[in-house]
């Protein structure tokens, strides 16, 4: 089974701090994604990467950047955290589903970030 | 922007009953997927239905897709307390390879 590991389950940071959220996958998936999840809004795509050093903006990239130096690792960076970035952050990889053969997402457990 | 919208937002049922939730979307899709999220955890893929399919089954799950109405439904039969979770539909748009767009989810509570 694909495993997606997010290094921090809970973080508390102060406004203006730089925040790193790390995500590591143990399969050879090329595509990796960062979503944020807020009540009533569902999941919104922040950034995704389809290869090492390649990245594309999602629907809400403002205030975020990403880094993909190695295939297995995809990092989300908040350059200067703000209170409106308090949220649940979910990392995912895209790979072929065992039953369907189509591309499905495998998610990490999530990182709940609180910015004070 | 949200592509899929689930209905209802919340659903409370007894064990053994069936749970039905619906998803509507706006644009042409390649496939539609359903995911489950237990409280405070990541999402888990449940089932996928392609745009040329009308119905799909997997265990106690039944998914239908009506592309003319741009809607899908997920039925969980004989629900159990362990089915308590949030359920999300996600669409793979025809013009946006690899990027799934999610709705806000349906929160299902199954009481013993």
Short mmCIF file of C-alpha atoms in Angstrom, two decimals:
data_model
loop_
_atom_site.label_atom_id
_atom_site.label_comp_id
_atom_site.label_asym_id
_atom_site.label_seq_id
_atom_site.Cartn_x
_atom_site.Cartn_y
_atom_site.Cartn_z
CA UNK A 1 0.00 0.00 0.00
CA UNK A 2 1.11 3.55 -0.70
CA UNK A 3 2.00 5.36 2.43
CA UNK A 4 1.94 9.12 2.69
CA UNK A 5 3.48 10.51 5.85
CA UNK A 6 3.04 14.03 7.11
CA UNK A 7 5.68 14.83 9.66
CA UNK A 8 3.60 16.95 12.03
CA UNK A 9 0.05 16.15 13.13
CA UNK A 10 -0.40 19.31 15.18
CA UNK A 11 1.49 22.59 15.05
CA UNK A 12 1.01 25.89 16.81
CA UNK A 13 2.83 28.88 15.36
CA UNK A 14 2.80 32.62 15.84
CA UNK A 15 1.86 35.22 13.24
CA UNK A 16 4.83 36.02 11.02
CA UNK A 17 6.69 32.77 11.62
CA UNK A 18 7.91 30.67 8.73
CA UNK A 19 6.26 27.27 8.70
CA UNK A 20 7.35 24.09 6.95
CA UNK A 21 4.97 21.20 6.42
CA UNK A 22 6.68 18.05 5.20
CA UNK A 23 5.18 15.19 3.26
CA UNK A 24 6.94 11.97 2.27
CA UNK A 25 5.62 9.10 0.14
CA UNK A 26 7.08 5.63 -0.10
CA UNK A 27 5.95 4.79 -3.66
CA UNK A 28 7.31 6.14 -6.90
CA UNK A 29 4.41 8.49 -7.57
CA UNK A 30 5.20 11.51 -9.70
CA UNK A 31 2.25 13.66 -8.73
CA UNK A 32 1.90 15.15 -5.29
CA UNK A 33 -0.62 17.66 -3.94
CA UNK A 34 -1.21 19.99 -1.02
CA UNK A 35 -4.79 20.78 -0.01
CA UNK A 36 -6.21 22.77 2.84
CA UNK A 37 -9.48 21.78 4.43
CA UNK A 38 -11.82 24.18 6.19
CA UNK A 39 -15.32 23.50 7.53
CA UNK A 40 -17.99 24.10 4.91
CA UNK A 41 -15.44 24.65 2.16
CA UNK A 42 -14.21 21.13 1.57
CA UNK A 43 -10.72 20.62 0.21
CA UNK A 44 -9.06 23.35 -1.80
CA UNK A 45 -5.93 22.76 -3.84
CA UNK A 46 -2.97 24.94 -2.90
CA UNK A 47 -0.15 23.59 -5.08
CA UNK A 48 0.75 20.43 -6.88
CA UNK A 49 3.88 18.95 -8.37
CA UNK A 50 4.12 16.52 -11.28
CA UNK A 51 7.86 15.93 -11.08
CA UNK A 52 10.98 16.86 -9.15
CA UNK A 53 11.49 20.63 -9.12
CA UNK A 54 8.22 21.10 -11.03
CA UNK A 55 5.26 22.82 -9.44
CA UNK A 56 1.98 24.38 -10.43
CA UNK A 57 -0.39 26.65 -8.60
CA UNK A 58 -3.71 25.31 -7.50
CA UNK A 59 -6.79 27.31 -6.65
CA UNK A 60 -5.48 29.13 -3.57
CA UNK A 61 -1.66 29.52 -3.80
CA UNK A 62 -1.44 32.98 -2.23
CA UNK A 63 0.67 33.01 0.92
CA UNK A 64 2.18 29.59 0.19
CA UNK A 65 5.14 28.15 -1.66
CA UNK A 66 6.32 24.58 -2.20
CA UNK A 67 9.52 22.64 -2.70
CA UNK A 68 10.08 19.32 -4.46
CA UNK A 69 13.79 18.55 -4.41
CA UNK A 70 13.33 14.77 -4.29
CA UNK A 71 10.61 12.65 -5.80
CA UNK A 72 9.43 11.29 -2.47
CA UNK A 73 9.25 14.60 -0.62
CA UNK A 74 6.92 17.55 -1.13
CA UNK A 75 7.07 20.47 1.27
CA UNK A 76 4.57 23.25 1.84
CA UNK A 77 6.00 26.53 3.09
CA UNK A 78 4.20 29.41 4.72
CA UNK A 79 6.68 32.27 4.40
CA UNK A 80 4.96 34.42 7.01
CA UNK A 81 2.12 32.66 8.75
CA UNK A 82 -1.13 34.53 9.29
CA UNK A 83 -4.16 33.67 11.40
CA UNK A 84 -6.27 33.00 8.30
CA UNK A 85 -3.94 30.13 7.47
CA UNK A 86 -5.14 28.23 10.52
CA UNK A 87 -6.44 25.07 8.91
CA UNK A 88 -6.02 21.35 8.31
CA UNK A 89 -3.42 20.68 5.61
CA UNK A 90 -3.55 17.46 3.64
CA UNK A 91 -0.87 16.03 1.40
CA UNK A 92 -1.75 13.48 -1.25
CA UNK A 93 -0.16 11.50 -4.06
CA UNK A 94 -1.82 10.42 -7.28
CA UNK A 95 -1.51 6.85 -8.48
CA UNK A 96 -3.39 4.05 -10.15
CA UNK A 97 -6.12 2.56 -8.03
CA UNK A 98 -5.82 -1.20 -7.63
CA UNK A 99 -9.42 -1.90 -8.65
CA UNK A 100 -10.25 0.87 -11.09
CA UNK A 101 -6.90 1.35 -12.79
CA UNK A 102 -7.68 5.05 -12.84
CA UNK A 103 -5.81 7.73 -10.94
CA UNK A 104 -6.89 8.10 -7.35
CA UNK A 105 -5.48 10.09 -4.45
CA UNK A 106 -3.82 8.63 -1.38
CA UNK A 107 -3.78 11.07 1.53
CA UNK A 108 -1.61 11.57 4.54
CA UNK A 109 -3.19 11.84 7.99
CA UNK A 110 -3.16 15.64 7.86
CA UNK A 111 -1.41 18.44 9.72
CA UNK A 112 -3.57 20.70 11.83
CA UNK A 113 -1.96 24.13 11.98
CA UNK A 114 -3.00 26.84 14.40
CA UNK A 115 -1.57 30.33 13.90
CA UNK A 116 -1.89 32.61 16.92
CA UNK B 1 -13.69 26.83 -6.87
CA UNK B 2 -15.80 23.92 -5.70
CA UNK B 3 -16.76 21.59 -8.49
CA UNK B 4 -18.83 19.16 -6.47
CA UNK B 5 -21.51 19.94 -3.93
CA UNK B 6 -22.84 17.28 -1.61
CA UNK B 7 -26.33 17.03 -0.27
CA UNK B 8 -27.30 16.74 2.53
CA UNK B 9 -24.61 18.44 4.59
CA UNK B 10 -25.34 16.12 7.49
CA UNK B 11 -27.16 12.83 7.92
CA UNK B 12 -28.04 10.93 11.09
CA UNK B 13 -29.27 7.34 10.88
CA UNK B 14 -29.58 4.18 12.94
CA UNK B 15 -27.43 1.10 12.44
CA UNK B 16 -28.89 -1.15 9.77
CA UNK B 17 -30.49 1.69 7.82
CA UNK B 18 -29.31 2.83 4.42
CA UNK B 19 -27.53 6.15 3.94
CA UNK B 20 -27.83 8.07 0.69
CA UNK B 21 -25.93 11.20 -0.24
CA UNK B 22 -25.81 13.14 -3.46
CA UNK B 23 -23.23 15.10 -5.35
CA UNK B 24 -23.76 17.66 -8.11
CA UNK B 25 -21.03 19.06 -10.30
CA UNK B 26 -20.71 21.72 -12.95
CA UNK B 27 -18.42 20.73 -15.81
CA UNK B 28 -17.61 17.76 -18.01
CA UNK B 29 -15.75 15.03 -16.15
CA UNK B 30 -13.63 11.95 -16.83
CA UNK B 31 -14.64 10.26 -13.60
CA UNK B 32 -16.15 10.92 -10.23
CA UNK B 33 -14.73 9.53 -7.01
CA UNK B 34 -15.98 9.18 -3.46
CA UNK B 35 -13.74 9.47 -0.43
CA UNK B 36 -14.32 8.94 3.27
CA UNK B 37 -12.72 10.86 6.12
CA UNK B 38 -12.81 9.75 9.72
CA UNK B 39 -12.66 12.56 12.25
CA UNK B 40 -9.34 14.39 12.19
CA UNK B 41 -7.76 12.04 9.66
CA UNK B 42 -6.88 12.04 5.97
CA UNK B 43 -9.27 10.96 3.24
CA UNK B 44 -9.51 7.40 1.99
CA UNK B 45 -10.59 6.51 -1.53
CA UNK B 46 -13.79 4.45 -1.63
CA UNK B 47 -14.97 4.03 -5.18
CA UNK B 48 -14.60 5.53 -8.67
CA UNK B 49 -17.11 5.70 -11.48
CA UNK B 50 -16.15 6.66 -15.01
CA UNK B 51 -18.17 9.07 -17.12
CA UNK B 52 -19.37 6.25 -19.39
CA UNK B 53 -20.64 4.17 -16.46
CA UNK B 54 -24.03 4.53 -14.82
CA UNK B 55 -23.71 2.36 -11.73
CA UNK B 56 -20.94 0.75 -9.72
CA UNK B 57 -20.93 -1.52 -6.68
CA UNK B 58 -18.29 -2.28 -4.10
CA UNK B 59 -19.34 -4.29 -1.06
CA UNK B 60 -22.06 -2.26 0.71
CA UNK B 61 -21.43 0.77 -1.50
CA UNK B 62 -23.44 1.62 -4.58
CA UNK B 63 -22.63 4.63 -6.74
CA UNK B 64 -24.70 6.00 -9.58
CA UNK B 65 -23.78 8.65 -12.10
CA UNK B 66 -26.11 10.70 -14.30
CA UNK B 67 -23.99 12.81 -16.62
CA UNK B 68 -27.04 14.48 -18.17
CA UNK B 69 -27.95 15.88 -14.75
CA UNK B 70 -24.32 16.21 -13.65
CA UNK B 71 -25.06 14.34 -10.46
CA UNK B 72 -24.00 11.25 -8.55
CA UNK B 73 -25.28 9.42 -5.51
CA UNK B 74 -23.56 7.22 -2.96
CA UNK B 75 -25.63 4.62 -1.14
CA UNK B 76 -24.30 2.80 1.90
CA UNK B 77 -26.48 -0.19 2.68
CA UNK B 78 -26.98 -1.74 6.14
CA UNK B 79 -24.93 0.98 7.80
CA UNK B 80 -22.75 0.32 10.83
CA UNK B 81 -21.43 2.59 13.57
CA UNK B 82 -18.02 2.33 11.89
CA UNK B 83 -19.47 4.10 8.82
CA UNK B 84 -19.64 7.31 10.88
CA UNK B 85 -17.47 9.70 8.88
CA UNK B 86 -17.56 12.53 6.36
CA UNK B 87 -18.00 11.57 2.73
CA UNK B 88 -16.69 13.65 -0.15
CA UNK B 89 -17.22 13.46 -3.85
CA UNK B 90 -14.37 14.50 -6.11
CA UNK B 91 -14.45 15.08 -9.83
CA UNK B 92 -11.69 14.59 -12.35
CA UNK B 93 -12.48 17.23 -14.92
CA UNK B 94 -11.98 16.50 -18.60
CA UNK B 95 -9.87 19.65 -19.03
CA UNK B 96 -7.77 19.34 -15.89
CA UNK B 97 -5.76 16.13 -15.80
CA UNK B 98 -4.78 14.88 -12.37
CA UNK B 99 -6.43 17.65 -10.38
CA UNK B 100 -9.43 16.44 -8.43
CA UNK B 101 -11.91 18.97 -7.14
CA UNK B 102 -13.79 18.24 -3.95
CA UNK B 103 -17.12 19.22 -2.51
CA UNK B 104 -17.74 20.27 1.08
CA UNK B 105 -18.77 16.79 2.17
CA UNK B 106 -21.66 15.03 3.90
CA UNK B 107 -21.21 14.26 7.57
CA UNK B 108 -22.81 10.91 8.41
CA UNK B 109 -23.49 9.75 11.96
CA UNK B 110 -24.63 6.17 12.50
CA UNK B 111 -25.94 5.46 15.97
CA UNK B 112 -26.11 1.92 17.41
#
